[in-house]
Coordinates of C-alpha atoms in Angstrom, one line a residue:
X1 CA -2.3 -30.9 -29.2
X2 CA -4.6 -30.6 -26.6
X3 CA -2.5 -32.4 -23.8
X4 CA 0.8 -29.8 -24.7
X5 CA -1.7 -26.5 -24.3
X6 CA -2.5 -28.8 -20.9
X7 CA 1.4 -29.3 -20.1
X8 CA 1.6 -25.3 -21.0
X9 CA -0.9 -24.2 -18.6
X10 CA -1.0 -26.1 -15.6
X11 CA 2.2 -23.9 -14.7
X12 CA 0.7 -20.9 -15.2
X13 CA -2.2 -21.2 -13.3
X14 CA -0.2 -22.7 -10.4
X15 CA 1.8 -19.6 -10.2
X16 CA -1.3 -17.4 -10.7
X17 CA -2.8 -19.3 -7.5
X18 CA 0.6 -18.9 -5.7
X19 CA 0.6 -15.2 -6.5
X20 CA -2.5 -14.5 -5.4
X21 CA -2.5 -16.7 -2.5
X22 CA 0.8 -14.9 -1.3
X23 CA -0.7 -11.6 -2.4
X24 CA -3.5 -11.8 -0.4
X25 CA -1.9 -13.2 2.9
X26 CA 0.8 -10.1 3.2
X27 CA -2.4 -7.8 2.6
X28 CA -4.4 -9.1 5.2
X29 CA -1.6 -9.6 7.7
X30 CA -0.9 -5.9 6.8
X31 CA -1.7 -2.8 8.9
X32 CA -3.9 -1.7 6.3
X33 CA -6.2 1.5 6.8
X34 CA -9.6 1.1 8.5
X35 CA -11.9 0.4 5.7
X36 CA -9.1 -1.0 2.7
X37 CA -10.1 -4.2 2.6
X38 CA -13.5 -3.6 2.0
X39 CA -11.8 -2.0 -2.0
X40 CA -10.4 -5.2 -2.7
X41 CA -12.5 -7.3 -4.2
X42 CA -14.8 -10.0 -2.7
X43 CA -14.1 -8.9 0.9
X44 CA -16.7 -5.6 -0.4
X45 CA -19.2 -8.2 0.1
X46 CA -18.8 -9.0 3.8
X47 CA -18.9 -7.5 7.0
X48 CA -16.1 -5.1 8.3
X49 CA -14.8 -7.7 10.9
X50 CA -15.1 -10.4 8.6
X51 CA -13.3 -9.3 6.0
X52 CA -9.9 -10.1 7.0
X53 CA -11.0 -13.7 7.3
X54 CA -12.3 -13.6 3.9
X55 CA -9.4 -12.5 2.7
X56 CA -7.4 -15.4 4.2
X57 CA -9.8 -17.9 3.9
X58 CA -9.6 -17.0 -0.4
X59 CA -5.8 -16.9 -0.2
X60 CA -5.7 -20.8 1.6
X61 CA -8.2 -22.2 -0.9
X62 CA -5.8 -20.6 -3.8
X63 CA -3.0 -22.0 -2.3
X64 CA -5.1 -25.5 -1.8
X65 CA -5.9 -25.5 -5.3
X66 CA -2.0 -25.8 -6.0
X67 CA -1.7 -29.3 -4.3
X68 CA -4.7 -30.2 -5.9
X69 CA -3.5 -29.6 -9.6
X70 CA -0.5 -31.4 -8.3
X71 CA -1.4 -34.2 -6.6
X72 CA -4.8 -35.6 -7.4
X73 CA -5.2 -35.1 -11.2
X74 CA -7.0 -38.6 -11.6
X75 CA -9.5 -37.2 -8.9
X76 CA -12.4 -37.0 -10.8
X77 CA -13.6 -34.0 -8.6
X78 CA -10.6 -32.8 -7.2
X79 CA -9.4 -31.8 -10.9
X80 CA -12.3 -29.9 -11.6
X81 CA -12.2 -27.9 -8.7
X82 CA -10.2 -24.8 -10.1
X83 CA -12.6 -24.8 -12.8
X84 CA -15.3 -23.9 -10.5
X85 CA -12.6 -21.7 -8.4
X86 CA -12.2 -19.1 -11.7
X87 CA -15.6 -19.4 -13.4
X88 CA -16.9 -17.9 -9.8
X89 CA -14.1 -15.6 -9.9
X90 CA -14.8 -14.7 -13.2
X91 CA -19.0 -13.9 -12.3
X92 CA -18.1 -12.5 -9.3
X93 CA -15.7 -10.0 -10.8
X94 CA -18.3 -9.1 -13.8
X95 CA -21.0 -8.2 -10.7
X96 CA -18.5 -6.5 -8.7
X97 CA -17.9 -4.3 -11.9
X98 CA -21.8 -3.8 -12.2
X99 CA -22.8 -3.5 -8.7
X100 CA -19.4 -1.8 -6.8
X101 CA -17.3 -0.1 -9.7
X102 CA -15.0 1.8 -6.9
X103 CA -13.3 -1.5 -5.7
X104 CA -10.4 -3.3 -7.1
X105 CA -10.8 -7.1 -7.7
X106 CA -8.1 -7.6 -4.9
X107 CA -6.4 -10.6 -7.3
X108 CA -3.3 -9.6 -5.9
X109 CA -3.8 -7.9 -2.9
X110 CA -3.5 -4.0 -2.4
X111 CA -1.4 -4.0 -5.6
X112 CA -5.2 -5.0 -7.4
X113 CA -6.8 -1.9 -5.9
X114 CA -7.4 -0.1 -9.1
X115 CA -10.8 -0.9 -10.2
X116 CA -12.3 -3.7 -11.8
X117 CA -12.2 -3.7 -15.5
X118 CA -12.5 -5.8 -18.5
X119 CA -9.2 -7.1 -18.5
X120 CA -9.4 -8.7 -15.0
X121 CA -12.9 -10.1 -15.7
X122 CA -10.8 -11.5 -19.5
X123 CA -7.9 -12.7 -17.3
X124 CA -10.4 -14.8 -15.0
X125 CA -11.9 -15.9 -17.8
X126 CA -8.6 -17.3 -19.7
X127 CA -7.4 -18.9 -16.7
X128 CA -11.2 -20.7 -16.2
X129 CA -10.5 -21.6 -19.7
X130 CA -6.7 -22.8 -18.8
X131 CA -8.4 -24.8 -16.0
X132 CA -10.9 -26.5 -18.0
X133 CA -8.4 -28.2 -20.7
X134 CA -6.1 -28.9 -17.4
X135 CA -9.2 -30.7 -16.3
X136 CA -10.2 -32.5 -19.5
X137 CA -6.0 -33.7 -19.8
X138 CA -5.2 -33.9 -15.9
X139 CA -1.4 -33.6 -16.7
X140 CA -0.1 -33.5 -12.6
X141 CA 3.4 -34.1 -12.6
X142 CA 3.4 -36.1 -16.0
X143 CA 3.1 -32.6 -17.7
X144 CA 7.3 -32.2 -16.7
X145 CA 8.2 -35.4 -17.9
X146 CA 6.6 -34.8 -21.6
X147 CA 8.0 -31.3 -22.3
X148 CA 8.6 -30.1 -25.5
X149 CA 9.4 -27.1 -27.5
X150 CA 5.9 -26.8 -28.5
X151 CA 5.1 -27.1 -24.9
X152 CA 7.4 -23.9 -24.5
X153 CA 6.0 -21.8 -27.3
X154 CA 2.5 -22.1 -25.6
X155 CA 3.2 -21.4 -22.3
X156 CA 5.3 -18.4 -23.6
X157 CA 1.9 -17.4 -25.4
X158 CA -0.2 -17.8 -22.8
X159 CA 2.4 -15.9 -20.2
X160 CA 1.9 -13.0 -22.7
X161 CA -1.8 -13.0 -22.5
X162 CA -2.0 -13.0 -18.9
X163 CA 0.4 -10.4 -18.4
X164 CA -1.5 -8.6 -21.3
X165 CA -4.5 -8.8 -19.4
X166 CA -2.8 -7.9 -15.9
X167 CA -3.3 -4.1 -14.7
X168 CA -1.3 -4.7 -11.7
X169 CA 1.8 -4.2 -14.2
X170 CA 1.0 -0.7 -15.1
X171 CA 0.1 -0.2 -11.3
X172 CA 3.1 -1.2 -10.0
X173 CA 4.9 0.7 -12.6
X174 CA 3.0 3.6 -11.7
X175 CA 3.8 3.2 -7.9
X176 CA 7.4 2.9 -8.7
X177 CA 7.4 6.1 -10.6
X178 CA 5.3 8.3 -8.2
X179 CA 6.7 6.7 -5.3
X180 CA 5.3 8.3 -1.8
X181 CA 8.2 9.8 0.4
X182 CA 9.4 7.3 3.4
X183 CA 7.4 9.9 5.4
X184 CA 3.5 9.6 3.8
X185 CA 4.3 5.6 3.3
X186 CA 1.9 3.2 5.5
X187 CA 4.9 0.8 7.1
X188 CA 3.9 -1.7 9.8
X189 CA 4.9 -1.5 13.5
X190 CA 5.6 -5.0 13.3
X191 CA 7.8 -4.7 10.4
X192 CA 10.2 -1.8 11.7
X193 CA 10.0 -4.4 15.2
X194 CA 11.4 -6.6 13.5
X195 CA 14.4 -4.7 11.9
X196 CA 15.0 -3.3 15.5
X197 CA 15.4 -7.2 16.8
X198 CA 17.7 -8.2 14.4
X199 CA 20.2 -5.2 14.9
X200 CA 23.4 -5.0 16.3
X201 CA 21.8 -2.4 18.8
X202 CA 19.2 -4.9 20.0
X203 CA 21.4 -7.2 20.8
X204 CA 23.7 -5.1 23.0
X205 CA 21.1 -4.2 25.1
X206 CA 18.7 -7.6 24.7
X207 CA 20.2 -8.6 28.2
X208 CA 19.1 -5.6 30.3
X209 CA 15.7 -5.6 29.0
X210 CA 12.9 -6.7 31.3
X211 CA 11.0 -8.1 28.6
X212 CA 10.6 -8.8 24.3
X213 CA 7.7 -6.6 24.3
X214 CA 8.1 -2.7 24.1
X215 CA 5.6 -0.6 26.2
X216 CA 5.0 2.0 24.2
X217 CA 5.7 2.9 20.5
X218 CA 5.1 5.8 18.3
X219 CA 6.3 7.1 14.9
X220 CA 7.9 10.3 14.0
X221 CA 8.0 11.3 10.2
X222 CA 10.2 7.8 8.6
X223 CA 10.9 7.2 12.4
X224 CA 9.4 4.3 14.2
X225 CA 10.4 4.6 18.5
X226 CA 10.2 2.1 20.5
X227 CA 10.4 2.0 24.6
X228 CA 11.6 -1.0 26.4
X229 CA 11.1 -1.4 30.5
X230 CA 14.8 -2.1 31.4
X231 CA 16.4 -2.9 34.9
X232 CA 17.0 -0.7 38.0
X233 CA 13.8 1.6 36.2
X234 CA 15.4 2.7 33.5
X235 CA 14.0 2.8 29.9
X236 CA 15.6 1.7 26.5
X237 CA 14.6 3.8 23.8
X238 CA 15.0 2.6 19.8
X239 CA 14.4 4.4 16.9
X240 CA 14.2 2.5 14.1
X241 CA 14.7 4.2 10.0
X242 CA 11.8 3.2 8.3
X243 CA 13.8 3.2 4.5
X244 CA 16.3 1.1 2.8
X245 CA 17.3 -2.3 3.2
X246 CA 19.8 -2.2 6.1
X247 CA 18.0 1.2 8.1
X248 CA 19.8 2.7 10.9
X249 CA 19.2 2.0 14.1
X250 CA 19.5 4.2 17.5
X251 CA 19.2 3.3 20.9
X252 CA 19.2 5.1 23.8
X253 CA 19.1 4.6 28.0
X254 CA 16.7 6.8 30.0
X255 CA 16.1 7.2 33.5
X256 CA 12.1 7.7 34.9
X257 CA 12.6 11.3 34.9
X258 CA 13.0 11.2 31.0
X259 CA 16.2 12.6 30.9
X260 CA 19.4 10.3 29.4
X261 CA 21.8 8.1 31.2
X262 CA 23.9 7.6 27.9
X263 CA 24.1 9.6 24.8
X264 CA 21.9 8.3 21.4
X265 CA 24.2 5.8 19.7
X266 CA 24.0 4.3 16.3
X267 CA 24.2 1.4 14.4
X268 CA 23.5 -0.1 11.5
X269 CA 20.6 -3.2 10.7
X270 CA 22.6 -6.1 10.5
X271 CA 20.4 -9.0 10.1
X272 CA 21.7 -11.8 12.3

């Protein structure tokens, strides 16, 4: 019995880890307000310009402790280490709760922001308990190869009590419902960049540009602009929609006076 709870479990804690890992990479690599990371969990507890590194330094180890479950369950160590990983997680979410009750425990990134609660400190604690029968058992890849039905009914079970015990449902539920307009929404530079260079407009004027990099940027309501140095003096302006999966794009040529040598044209996001 034991082994088939192990065979239910080491799946679930490897997507947990990959979740989390993922989670917490897009946060940190986000343009996140000054100060955010510092209400997401562990990263309250270190310095402002260190925090970032936390963050990514936690994610890695998660996403460590994936190959580690996988690949060296007859490691007498190695297997125990994602017991250690959320028994710490599960103390260091109960004093977070005691010491810093604003913060979010940051499981998930920015969508873990609401804060810390007993169901987070219960989910850490069922997935410390997951981790220790996982250790006990060791499945690794033999877990696939002895799958049963009663395998199935337990990891449905314990799917259910994780996502019981997950807030970050009824937060992303929430944000879904009382979605911010395109305007108030905090949308990277980099992200709008990187619509503009996979447009049908970027690549019309790519070969007149003097280089990849624009020299200056601002944003206008759910407008991001971008200015381009271009040849002869001239400047390429972009403005980039900030909403929906294929966001208009408009480009237009300006000479060093500011005034336009062709009209604004647009076009659609076409990825290439």
């Amino acid at each position: 019995m034991l082994s088939t709870i192990a065979a239910a479990a080491l799946p679930i804690l490897i997507a947990m880890l990959l979740l989390g890992g993922v989670a917490k990479l897009a946060t940190a690599d986000g343009d996140a307000e000054i100060g955010g990371l510092g209400r997401l969990g562990p990263a309250v507890l270190a310095p402002q310009r260190f925090r970032k590194a936390a963050m990514i330094g936690c994610a890695l180890g998660e996403l460590g402790l994936i190959a580690v479950l996988l690949l060296l369950p007859d490691q007498a160590v190695a297997r125990w280490m994602p017991v250690a990983f959320f028994s710490v997680a599960t103390y260091v979410l109960w004093d977070l709760r005691r010491r810093r009750p604003d913060v979010g425990c940051g499981c998930f990134g920015e969508v873990s922001a609401a804060p810390i609660g007993m169901r987070s400190i219960g989910r850490a604690a069922v997935l410390a308990a997951m981790a220790v029968i996982v250790a006990i058992e060791s499945p690794g890849y033999a877990a696939l190869s002895g799958w049963s039905w009663m395998t199935t009914a337990w990891l449905a079970g314990g799917i259910a009590l994780v996502l019981l015990l997950s807030t970050e449902i009824e937060e992303t539920v929430s944000r879904l419902r009382h979605r911010a307009p395109c305007e108030q929404r905090a949308i990277p530079a980099k992200r709008a960049l990187s619509r503009l260079q996979s447009s049908s407009a970027w690549r019309s004027h790519a070969p007149m540009l003097v280089s990849d990099e624009p020299a200056d940027m601002w944003r206008e309501l759910c407008w991001r602009f971008f200015v381009f140095p271009a040849r002869d003096g001239a400047d390429v302006v972009f403005a980039v929609y900030l909403s929906g999966r294929r966001p208009a794009v408009k480009s237009a040529i300006v000479n060093a006076d500011g005034r336009p040598i062709t009209p604004l044209q647009e076009s659609m996001h076409v990825s290439a």
